[in-house]
mmCIF file with all atom_site columns, C-alpha atoms in Angstrom:
data_model
loop_
_atom_site.group_PDB
_atom_site.id
_atom_site.type_symbol
_atom_site.label_atom_id
_atom_site.label_alt_id
_atom_site.label_comp_id
_atom_site.label_asym_id
_atom_site.label_entity_id
_atom_site.label_seq_id
_atom_site.pdbx_PDB_ins_code
_atom_site.Cartn_x
_atom_site.Cartn_y
_atom_site.Cartn_z
_atom_site.occupancy
_atom_site.B_iso_or_equiv
_atom_site.pdbx_formal_charge
_atom_site.auth_seq_id
_atom_site.auth_comp_id
_atom_site.auth_asym_id
_atom_site.auth_atom_id
_atom_site.pdbx_PDB_model_num
ATOM 1   C CA . MET A 1 1  ? 83.668  92.091  118.234 1.00 56.00 ? 5   MET A CA 1
ATOM 2   C CA . LYS A 1 2  ? 83.256  92.676  114.528 1.00 74.00 ? 6   LYS A CA 1
ATOM 3   C CA . HIS A 1 3  ? 85.755  95.165  112.998 1.00 83.00 ? 7   HIS A CA 1
ATOM 4   C CA . LEU A 1 4  ? 84.450  98.350  111.579 1.00 84.00 ? 8   LEU A CA 1
ATOM 5   C CA . ILE A 1 5  ? 84.924  97.286  108.031 1.00 89.00 ? 9   ILE A CA 1
ATOM 6   C CA . HIS A 1 6  ? 82.102  94.931  108.327 1.00 90.00 ? 10  HIS A CA 1
ATOM 7   C CA . THR A 1 7  ? 79.691  97.970  109.059 1.00 90.00 ? 11  THR A CA 1
ATOM 8   C CA . LEU A 1 8  ? 80.715  99.364  105.673 1.00 93.00 ? 12  LEU A CA 1
ATOM 9   C CA . ASN A 1 9  ? 77.995  98.592  102.984 1.00 94.00 ? 13  ASN A CA 1
ATOM 10  C CA . LYS A 1 10 ? 78.928  96.281  100.095 1.00 93.00 ? 14  LYS A CA 1
ATOM 11  C CA . ALA A 1 11 ? 76.728  98.048  97.859  1.00 95.00 ? 15  ALA A CA 1
ATOM 12  C CA . PHE A 1 12 ? 78.914  101.135 98.098  1.00 95.00 ? 16  PHE A CA 1
ATOM 13  C CA . ASP A 1 13 ? 82.208  99.406  97.633  1.00 92.00 ? 17  ASP A CA 1
ATOM 14  C CA . HIS A 1 14 ? 83.032  101.162 94.411  1.00 93.00 ? 18  HIS A CA 1
ATOM 15  C CA . ARG A 1 15 ? 83.841  104.727 93.663  1.00 93.00 ? 19  ARG A CA 1
ATOM 16  C CA . VAL A 1 16 ? 81.225  104.987 90.846  1.00 95.00 ? 20  VAL A CA 1
ATOM 17  C CA . ARG A 1 17 ? 78.438  104.123 93.283  1.00 96.00 ? 21  ARG A CA 1
ATOM 18  C CA . LEU A 1 18 ? 79.892  106.552 95.741  1.00 95.00 ? 22  LEU A CA 1
ATOM 19  C CA . GLY A 1 19 ? 79.593  109.285 93.112  1.00 94.00 ? 23  GLY A CA 1
ATOM 20  C CA . VAL A 1 20 ? 76.107  108.249 92.042  1.00 96.00 ? 24  VAL A CA 1
ATOM 21  C CA . MET A 1 21 ? 74.833  108.187 95.692  1.00 96.00 ? 25  MET A CA 1
ATOM 22  C CA . ALA A 1 22 ? 76.555  111.684 96.266  1.00 94.00 ? 26  ALA A CA 1
ATOM 23  C CA . VAL A 1 23 ? 74.878  113.296 93.200  1.00 94.00 ? 27  VAL A CA 1
ATOM 24  C CA . LEU A 1 24 ? 71.484  111.689 93.915  1.00 95.00 ? 28  LEU A CA 1
ATOM 25  C CA . LEU A 1 25 ? 71.523  112.901 97.529  1.00 94.00 ? 29  LEU A CA 1
ATOM 26  C CA . ALA A 1 26 ? 72.320  116.518 96.475  1.00 91.00 ? 30  ALA A CA 1
ATOM 27  C CA . ASN A 1 27 ? 69.739  116.433 93.587  1.00 92.00 ? 31  ASN A CA 1
ATOM 28  C CA . GLU A 1 28 ? 66.239  114.961 93.991  1.00 89.00 ? 32  GLU A CA 1
ATOM 29  C CA . SER A 1 29 ? 65.996  113.568 90.323  1.00 93.00 ? 33  SER A CA 1
ATOM 30  C CA . VAL A 1 30 ? 68.735  113.231 87.791  1.00 95.00 ? 34  VAL A CA 1
ATOM 31  C CA . SER A 1 31 ? 68.560  112.001 84.104  1.00 95.00 ? 35  SER A CA 1
ATOM 32  C CA . PHE A 1 32 ? 70.648  109.205 82.859  1.00 94.00 ? 36  PHE A CA 1
ATOM 33  C CA . ASN A 1 33 ? 72.623  111.703 80.790  1.00 93.00 ? 37  ASN A CA 1
ATOM 34  C CA . ASP A 1 34 ? 73.011  114.322 83.338  1.00 94.00 ? 38  ASP A CA 1
ATOM 35  C CA . LEU A 1 35 ? 74.290  111.760 85.671  1.00 94.00 ? 39  LEU A CA 1
ATOM 36  C CA . LYS A 1 36 ? 76.745  110.411 83.053  1.00 94.00 ? 40  LYS A CA 1
ATOM 37  C CA . GLU A 1 37 ? 77.994  113.780 82.178  1.00 93.00 ? 41  GLU A CA 1
ATOM 38  C CA . ALA A 1 38 ? 78.300  114.832 85.934  1.00 92.00 ? 42  ALA A CA 1
ATOM 39  C CA . LEU A 1 39 ? 80.355  111.796 86.821  1.00 93.00 ? 43  LEU A CA 1
ATOM 40  C CA . ASP A 1 40 ? 82.223  111.673 83.355  1.00 93.00 ? 44  ASP A CA 1
ATOM 41  C CA . LEU A 1 41 ? 81.389  108.224 82.884  1.00 94.00 ? 45  LEU A CA 1
ATOM 42  C CA . THR A 1 42 ? 80.742  105.775 79.763  1.00 93.00 ? 46  THR A CA 1
ATOM 43  C CA . ASP A 1 43 ? 77.066  104.493 79.355  1.00 94.00 ? 47  ASP A CA 1
ATOM 44  C CA . GLY A 1 44 ? 78.032  100.911 80.257  1.00 94.00 ? 48  GLY A CA 1
ATOM 45  C CA . ASN A 1 45 ? 80.033  101.834 83.421  1.00 94.00 ? 49  ASN A CA 1
ATOM 46  C CA . LEU A 1 46 ? 77.172  104.065 84.648  1.00 95.00 ? 50  LEU A CA 1
ATOM 47  C CA . ALA A 1 47 ? 74.304  101.521 83.810  1.00 95.00 ? 51  ALA A CA 1
ATOM 48  C CA . SER A 1 48 ? 75.966  98.600  85.487  1.00 96.00 ? 52  SER A CA 1
ATOM 49  C CA . HIS A 1 49 ? 76.540  100.437 88.812  1.00 96.00 ? 53  HIS A CA 1
ATOM 50  C CA . VAL A 1 50 ? 73.171  101.951 88.870  1.00 96.00 ? 54  VAL A CA 1
ATOM 51  C CA . ALA A 1 51 ? 71.504  98.566  88.174  1.00 96.00 ? 55  ALA A CA 1
ATOM 52  C CA . ALA A 1 52 ? 73.403  97.303  91.278  1.00 97.00 ? 56  ALA A CA 1
ATOM 53  C CA . LEU A 1 53 ? 72.131  100.216 93.326  1.00 98.00 ? 57  LEU A CA 1
ATOM 54  C CA . GLU A 1 54 ? 68.571  99.748  91.939  1.00 97.00 ? 58  GLU A CA 1
ATOM 55  C CA . LYS A 1 55 ? 68.791  96.047  92.880  1.00 97.00 ? 59  LYS A CA 1
ATOM 56  C CA . ALA A 1 56 ? 69.753  96.874  96.384  1.00 97.00 ? 60  ALA A CA 1
ATOM 57  C CA . GLY A 1 57 ? 66.643  99.012  96.634  1.00 98.00 ? 61  GLY A CA 1
ATOM 58  C CA . TYR A 1 58 ? 68.810  102.267 96.881  1.00 98.00 ? 62  TYR A CA 1
ATOM 59  C CA . VAL A 1 59 ? 67.828  103.884 93.688  1.00 98.00 ? 63  VAL A CA 1
ATOM 60  C CA . LEU A 1 60 ? 64.449  104.253 91.968  1.00 97.00 ? 64  LEU A CA 1
ATOM 61  C CA . VAL A 1 61 ? 64.569  104.116 88.068  1.00 95.00 ? 65  VAL A CA 1
ATOM 62  C CA . SER A 1 62 ? 61.814  105.899 86.168  1.00 95.00 ? 66  SER A CA 1
ATOM 63  C CA . LYS A 1 63 ? 61.331  105.512 82.491  1.00 92.00 ? 67  LYS A CA 1
ATOM 64  C CA . GLN A 1 64 ? 59.181  108.124 80.605  1.00 89.00 ? 68  GLN A CA 1
ATOM 65  C CA . PHE A 1 65 ? 59.063  109.720 77.209  1.00 90.00 ? 69  PHE A CA 1
ATOM 66  C CA . ILE A 1 66 ? 59.582  113.307 76.380  1.00 85.00 ? 70  ILE A CA 1
ATOM 67  C CA . GLY A 1 67 ? 57.758  113.388 73.040  1.00 90.00 ? 71  GLY A CA 1
ATOM 68  C CA . LYS A 1 68 ? 59.171  110.268 71.224  1.00 90.00 ? 72  LYS A CA 1
ATOM 69  C CA . LYS A 1 69 ? 62.479  110.292 73.060  1.00 89.00 ? 73  LYS A CA 1
ATOM 70  C CA . PRO A 1 70 ? 62.997  108.050 76.178  1.00 87.00 ? 74  PRO A CA 1
ATOM 71  C CA . ASN A 1 71 ? 63.974  109.701 79.273  1.00 89.00 ? 75  ASN A CA 1
ATOM 72  C CA . THR A 1 72 ? 65.324  107.679 82.249  1.00 92.00 ? 76  THR A CA 1
ATOM 73  C CA . THR A 1 73 ? 65.527  109.422 85.582  1.00 95.00 ? 77  THR A CA 1
ATOM 74  C CA . TYR A 1 74 ? 66.971  108.369 89.029  1.00 97.00 ? 78  TYR A CA 1
ATOM 75  C CA . ASN A 1 75 ? 66.119  109.040 92.471  1.00 97.00 ? 79  ASN A CA 1
ATOM 76  C CA . ALA A 1 76 ? 67.740  107.835 95.719  1.00 97.00 ? 80  ALA A CA 1
ATOM 77  C CA . THR A 1 77 ? 64.991  105.871 97.815  1.00 97.00 ? 81  THR A CA 1
ATOM 78  C CA . ALA A 1 78 ? 64.514  106.742 101.432 1.00 97.00 ? 82  ALA A CA 1
ATOM 79  C CA . GLU A 1 79 ? 66.326  103.345 102.220 1.00 97.00 ? 83  GLU A CA 1
ATOM 80  C CA . GLY A 1 80 ? 69.157  104.455 100.111 1.00 97.00 ? 84  GLY A CA 1
ATOM 81  C CA . LYS A 1 81 ? 69.466  107.766 101.585 1.00 96.00 ? 85  LYS A CA 1
ATOM 82  C CA . THR A 1 82 ? 69.799  106.041 105.135 1.00 97.00 ? 86  THR A CA 1
ATOM 83  C CA . ALA A 1 83 ? 72.104  103.456 103.944 1.00 97.00 ? 87  ALA A CA 1
ATOM 84  C CA . PHE A 1 84 ? 74.283  105.771 102.337 1.00 96.00 ? 88  PHE A CA 1
ATOM 85  C CA . GLN A 1 85 ? 74.456  108.183 105.339 1.00 94.00 ? 89  GLN A CA 1
ATOM 86  C CA . GLN A 1 86 ? 75.232  105.199 107.632 1.00 94.00 ? 90  GLN A CA 1
ATOM 87  C CA . HIS A 1 87 ? 78.003  104.116 105.071 1.00 94.00 ? 91  HIS A CA 1
ATOM 88  C CA . LEU A 1 88 ? 79.467  107.548 105.392 1.00 93.00 ? 92  LEU A CA 1
ATOM 89  C CA . GLU A 1 89 ? 79.501  107.442 109.209 1.00 91.00 ? 93  GLU A CA 1
ATOM 90  C CA . ALA A 1 90 ? 81.181  104.043 109.247 1.00 91.00 ? 94  ALA A CA 1
ATOM 91  C CA . LEU A 1 91 ? 83.776  105.259 106.814 1.00 91.00 ? 95  LEU A CA 1
ATOM 92  C CA . GLU A 1 92 ? 84.592  108.192 109.049 1.00 89.00 ? 96  GLU A CA 1
ATOM 93  C CA . LYS A 1 93 ? 84.777  106.051 112.086 1.00 88.00 ? 97  LYS A CA 1
ATOM 94  C CA . LEU A 1 94 ? 87.289  103.771 110.363 1.00 86.00 ? 98  LEU A CA 1
ATOM 95  C CA . LEU A 1 95 ? 89.240  106.312 108.522 1.00 85.00 ? 99  LEU A CA 1
ATOM 96  C CA . ARG A 1 96 ? 89.331  109.237 111.017 1.00 78.00 ? 100 ARG A CA 1
ATOM 97  C CA . PRO A 1 97 ? 89.278  107.445 114.315 1.00 67.00 ? 101 PRO A CA 1
ATOM 98  C CA . MET B 1 1  ? 86.667  118.667 83.979  1.00 56.00 ? 20  MET B CA 1
ATOM 99  C CA . LYS B 1 2  ? 86.977  115.267 85.541  1.00 74.00 ? 21  LYS B CA 1
ATOM 100 C CA . HIS B 1 3  ? 84.599  114.495 88.271  1.00 83.00 ? 22  HIS B CA 1
ATOM 101 C CA . LEU B 1 4  ? 86.038  113.928 91.797  1.00 84.00 ? 23  LEU B CA 1
ATOM 102 C CA . ILE B 1 5  ? 85.293  110.073 91.637  1.00 89.00 ? 24  ILE B CA 1
ATOM 103 C CA . HIS B 1 6  ? 88.153  109.690 89.198  1.00 90.00 ? 25  HIS B CA 1
ATOM 104 C CA . THR B 1 7  ? 90.692  110.972 91.831  1.00 90.00 ? 26  THR B CA 1
ATOM 105 C CA . LEU B 1 8  ? 89.677  108.033 94.054  1.00 93.00 ? 27  LEU B CA 1
ATOM 106 C CA . ASN B 1 9  ? 92.132  105.252 93.776  1.00 95.00 ? 28  ASN B CA 1
ATOM 107 C CA . LYS B 1 10 ? 90.929  101.933 92.364  1.00 93.00 ? 29  LYS B CA 1
ATOM 108 C CA . ALA B 1 11 ? 93.203  100.029 94.470  1.00 95.00 ? 30  ALA B CA 1
ATOM 109 C CA . PHE B 1 12 ? 91.310  101.012 97.458  1.00 95.00 ? 31  PHE B CA 1
ATOM 110 C CA . ASP B 1 13 ? 87.730  100.369 96.069  1.00 92.00 ? 32  ASP B CA 1
ATOM 111 C CA . HIS B 1 14 ? 86.785  97.656  98.613  1.00 94.00 ? 33  HIS B CA 1
ATOM 112 C CA . ARG B 1 15 ? 86.299  97.807  102.232 1.00 93.00 ? 34  ARG B CA 1
ATOM 113 C CA . VAL B 1 16 ? 88.705  95.052  103.013 1.00 95.00 ? 35  VAL B CA 1
ATOM 114 C CA . ARG B 1 17 ? 91.544  97.159  101.490 1.00 96.00 ? 36  ARG B CA 1
ATOM 115 C CA . LEU B 1 18 ? 90.581  100.254 103.492 1.00 95.00 ? 37  LEU B CA 1
ATOM 116 C CA . GLY B 1 19 ? 90.695  98.254  106.533 1.00 94.00 ? 38  GLY B CA 1
ATOM 117 C CA . VAL B 1 20 ? 94.138  96.764  105.616 1.00 96.00 ? 39  VAL B CA 1
ATOM 118 C CA . MET B 1 21 ? 95.598  100.200 104.904 1.00 96.00 ? 40  MET B CA 1
ATOM 119 C CA . ALA B 1 22 ? 94.117  101.816 108.045 1.00 94.00 ? 41  ALA B CA 1
ATOM 120 C CA . VAL B 1 23 ? 95.598  99.085  110.231 1.00 94.00 ? 42  VAL B CA 1
ATOM 121 C CA . LEU B 1 24 ? 99.078  99.209  108.597 1.00 95.00 ? 43  LEU B CA 1
ATOM 122 C CA . LEU B 1 25 ? 99.203  103.020 108.887 1.00 94.00 ? 44  LEU B CA 1
ATOM 123 C CA . ALA B 1 26 ? 98.469  102.830 112.611 1.00 91.00 ? 45  ALA B CA 1
ATOM 124 C CA . ASN B 1 27 ? 101.029 99.907  112.983 1.00 92.00 ? 46  ASN B CA 1
ATOM 125 C CA . GLU B 1 28 ? 104.445 99.802  111.540 1.00 89.00 ? 47  GLU B CA 1
ATOM 126 C CA . SER B 1 29 ? 104.545 96.017  110.919 1.00 93.00 ? 48  SER B CA 1
ATOM 127 C CA . VAL B 1 30 ? 101.641 93.375  111.247 1.00 95.00 ? 49  VAL B CA 1
ATOM 128 C CA . SER B 1 31 ? 101.550 89.807  110.986 1.00 95.00 ? 50  SER B CA 1
ATOM 129 C CA . PHE B 1 32 ? 99.105  87.850  108.718 1.00 94.00 ? 51  PHE B CA 1
ATOM 130 C CA . ASN B 1 33 ? 97.170  86.330  111.770 1.00 93.00 ? 52  ASN B CA 1
ATOM 131 C CA . ASP B 1 34 ? 97.232  89.623  113.549 1.00 94.00 ? 53  ASP B CA 1
ATOM 132 C CA . LEU B 1 35 ? 95.785  91.409  110.528 1.00 94.00 ? 54  LEU B CA 1
ATOM 133 C CA . LYS B 1 36 ? 93.322  88.685  110.073 1.00 94.00 ? 55  LYS B CA 1
ATOM 134 C CA . GLU B 1 37 ? 92.061  88.927  113.496 1.00 93.00 ? 56  GLU B CA 1
ATOM 135 C CA . ALA B 1 38 ? 92.042  92.566  113.704 1.00 92.00 ? 57  ALA B CA 1
ATOM 136 C CA . LEU B 1 39 ? 89.967  92.830  110.586 1.00 93.00 ? 58  LEU B CA 1
ATOM 137 C CA . ASP B 1 40 ? 87.827  89.594  111.324 1.00 93.00 ? 59  ASP B CA 1
ATOM 138 C CA . LEU B 1 41 ? 88.468  87.927  107.979 1.00 94.00 ? 60  LEU B CA 1
ATOM 139 C CA . THR B 1 42 ? 88.991  84.585  106.512 1.00 93.00 ? 61  THR B CA 1
ATOM 140 C CA . ASP B 1 43 ? 92.577  83.631  105.222 1.00 94.00 ? 62  ASP B CA 1
ATOM 141 C CA . GLY B 1 44 ? 91.459  83.684  101.676 1.00 94.00 ? 63  GLY B CA 1
ATOM 142 C CA . ASN B 1 45 ? 89.680  86.977  101.667 1.00 94.00 ? 64  ASN B CA 1
ATOM 143 C CA . LEU B 1 46 ? 92.555  88.721  103.554 1.00 95.00 ? 65  LEU B CA 1
ATOM 144 C CA . ALA B 1 47 ? 95.131  87.002  101.057 1.00 95.00 ? 66  ALA B CA 1
ATOM 145 C CA . SER B 1 48 ? 93.600  88.128  97.939  1.00 96.00 ? 67  SER B CA 1
ATOM 146 C CA . HIS B 1 49 ? 93.061  91.909  98.748  1.00 97.00 ? 68  HIS B CA 1
ATOM 147 C CA . VAL B 1 50 ? 96.605  92.034  100.478 1.00 97.00 ? 69  VAL B CA 1
ATOM 148 C CA . ALA B 1 51 ? 98.066  90.504  97.269  1.00 96.00 ? 70  ALA B CA 1
ATOM 149 C CA . ALA B 1 52 ? 96.316  93.379  95.047  1.00 97.00 ? 71  ALA B CA 1
ATOM 150 C CA . LEU B 1 53 ? 97.845  95.963  97.465  1.00 98.00 ? 72  LEU B CA 1
ATOM 151 C CA . GLU B 1 54 ? 101.078 94.285  96.991  1.00 97.00 ? 73  GLU B CA 1
ATOM 152 C CA . LYS B 1 55 ? 100.901 94.348  93.260  1.00 97.00 ? 74  LYS B CA 1
ATOM 153 C CA . ALA B 1 56 ? 99.956  98.118  93.335  1.00 97.00 ? 75  ALA B CA 1
ATOM 154 C CA . GLY B 1 57 ? 103.202 98.608  95.406  1.00 98.00 ? 76  GLY B CA 1
ATOM 155 C CA . TYR B 1 58 ? 101.418 99.754  98.463  1.00 98.00 ? 77  TYR B CA 1
ATOM 156 C CA . VAL B 1 59 ? 102.066 96.923  100.731 1.00 98.00 ? 78  VAL B CA 1
ATOM 157 C CA . LEU B 1 60 ? 105.521 95.152  101.360 1.00 97.00 ? 79  LEU B CA 1
ATOM 158 C CA . VAL B 1 61 ? 105.260 91.483  102.303 1.00 95.00 ? 80  VAL B CA 1
ATOM 159 C CA . SER B 1 62 ? 108.132 89.948  104.391 1.00 95.00 ? 81  SER B CA 1
ATOM 160 C CA . LYS B 1 63 ? 108.461 86.143  104.933 1.00 92.00 ? 82  LYS B CA 1
ATOM 161 C CA . GLN B 1 64 ? 110.543 84.933  107.681 1.00 89.00 ? 83  GLN B CA 1
ATOM 162 C CA . PHE B 1 65 ? 110.626 81.919  109.970 1.00 90.00 ? 84  PHE B CA 1
ATOM 163 C CA . ILE B 1 66 ? 110.323 82.036  113.781 1.00 85.00 ? 85  ILE B CA 1
ATOM 164 C CA . GLY B 1 67 ? 111.942 78.695  114.630 1.00 90.00 ? 86  GLY B CA 1
ATOM 165 C CA . LYS B 1 68 ? 110.484 76.328  112.160 1.00 90.00 ? 87  LYS B CA 1
ATOM 166 C CA . LYS B 1 69 ? 107.118 78.375  111.710 1.00 89.00 ? 88  LYS B CA 1
ATOM 167 C CA . PRO B 1 70 ? 106.791 80.675  108.762 1.00 87.00 ? 89  PRO B CA 1
ATOM 168 C CA . ASN B 1 71 ? 105.834 84.129  109.846 1.00 89.00 ? 90  ASN B CA 1
ATOM 169 C CA . THR B 1 72 ? 104.509 86.666  107.221 1.00 92.00 ? 91  THR B CA 1
ATOM 170 C CA . THR B 1 73 ? 104.481 90.324  108.097 1.00 95.00 ? 92  THR B CA 1
ATOM 171 C CA . TYR B 1 74 ? 102.981 93.424  106.142 1.00 97.00 ? 93  TYR B CA 1
ATOM 172 C CA . ASN B 1 75 ? 104.097 96.956  106.157 1.00 97.00 ? 94  ASN B CA 1
ATOM 173 C CA . ALA B 1 76 ? 102.767 99.830  104.146 1.00 97.00 ? 95  ALA B CA 1
ATOM 174 C CA . THR B 1 77 ? 105.162 101.289 101.800 1.00 97.00 ? 96  THR B CA 1
ATOM 175 C CA . ALA B 1 78 ? 105.928 104.903 101.519 1.00 97.00 ? 97  ALA B CA 1
ATOM 176 C CA . GLU B 1 79 ? 104.158 104.951 98.160  1.00 97.00 ? 98  GLU B CA 1
ATOM 177 C CA . GLY B 1 80 ? 101.089 103.162 99.815  1.00 97.00 ? 99  GLY B CA 1
ATOM 178 C CA . LYS B 1 81 ? 101.071 105.680 102.706 1.00 96.00 ? 100 LYS B CA 1
ATOM 179 C CA . THR B 1 82 ? 100.835 108.658 100.344 1.00 97.00 ? 101 THR B CA 1
ATOM 180 C CA . ALA B 1 83 ? 98.453  107.037 98.046  1.00 97.00 ? 102 ALA B CA 1
ATOM 181 C CA . PHE B 1 84 ? 96.164  106.186 100.927 1.00 96.00 ? 103 PHE B CA 1
ATOM 182 C CA . GLN B 1 85 ? 96.260  109.643 102.336 1.00 94.00 ? 104 GLN B CA 1
ATOM 183 C CA . GLN B 1 86 ? 95.438  110.994 98.926  1.00 94.00 ? 105 GLN B CA 1
ATOM 184 C CA . HIS B 1 87 ? 92.455  108.641 98.726  1.00 94.00 ? 106 HIS B CA 1
ATOM 185 C CA . LEU B 1 88 ? 91.083  109.620 102.113 1.00 93.00 ? 107 LEU B CA 1
ATOM 186 C CA . GLU B 1 89 ? 91.535  113.287 101.111 1.00 91.00 ? 108 GLU B CA 1
ATOM 187 C CA . ALA B 1 90 ? 89.552  112.670 97.718  1.00 91.00 ? 109 ALA B CA 1
ATOM 188 C CA . LEU B 1 91 ? 86.888  110.743 99.666  1.00 91.00 ? 110 LEU B CA 1
ATOM 189 C CA . GLU B 1 92 ? 86.391  113.623 102.100 1.00 89.00 ? 111 GLU B CA 1
ATOM 190 C CA . LYS B 1 93 ? 86.059  116.109 99.092  1.00 88.00 ? 112 LYS B CA 1
ATOM 191 C CA . LEU B 1 94 ? 83.537  113.993 97.505  1.00 86.00 ? 113 LEU B CA 1
ATOM 192 C CA . LEU B 1 95 ? 81.487  112.974 100.358 1.00 85.00 ? 114 LEU B CA 1
ATOM 193 C CA . ARG B 1 96 ? 81.691  116.052 102.602 1.00 78.00 ? 115 ARG B CA 1
ATOM 194 C CA . PRO B 1 97 ? 81.943  118.960 100.022 1.00 67.00 ? 116 PRO B CA 1
#
C-alpha cells in the first residue's frame, strides 16, 4: 500500500503555494499586488510560484488594463479548489492521525 | 505584520520531510530500511531529505554495525520535535483559520 505522503500534491509542496491557494479560496479574485502584500512576498517569489500553480491548472491568470495601467488578477480554478481541498484532507490524515 | 506562511518552517517544505518527521515522532528510533518501506520511497529520495533534516539539526543519524552489516538508524532530536510541532500548529492556523 502506498504511504499517505504520496497522496499529498506535489504542486502544493511549498509554503508560498499553500498561502496563495488559501488566499484564493477565501477571495474570489485577487490582484497581483494584493496577493503580494497579503503574503508579504517579493514580486519574483510570488510570480514563480503562481506560474507553477497556473501550469498545474489550479490558478487562472487574467491580464487587463485599468486605464493605461496593467492589472493582473488571479482566481483559483474549480480543479484547483478541489485539488487543494484534497491536499488539506491528506495533510490532516498524515499529521493528525 | 508578517503573513502566517512565514511562520512555516522551510525545512519541512516537502511531503517526504513531513512523512519522515511524522514517522520519527511516532517511533523513537527507526532504521533506514524501515523508514524507506514505511514511506514507500527510493534510497536516494529518502537519503537526500533525511540529510537536509540532519543538517537542520532535526534528525540524529546513528551508524552502527549488526555483525558485519551496517545499520543506520534515525531519531528526531528534541529541537526537531519542537520545530515540527510548531510547523503543524502554523499549518493549522493557515489552513483552518
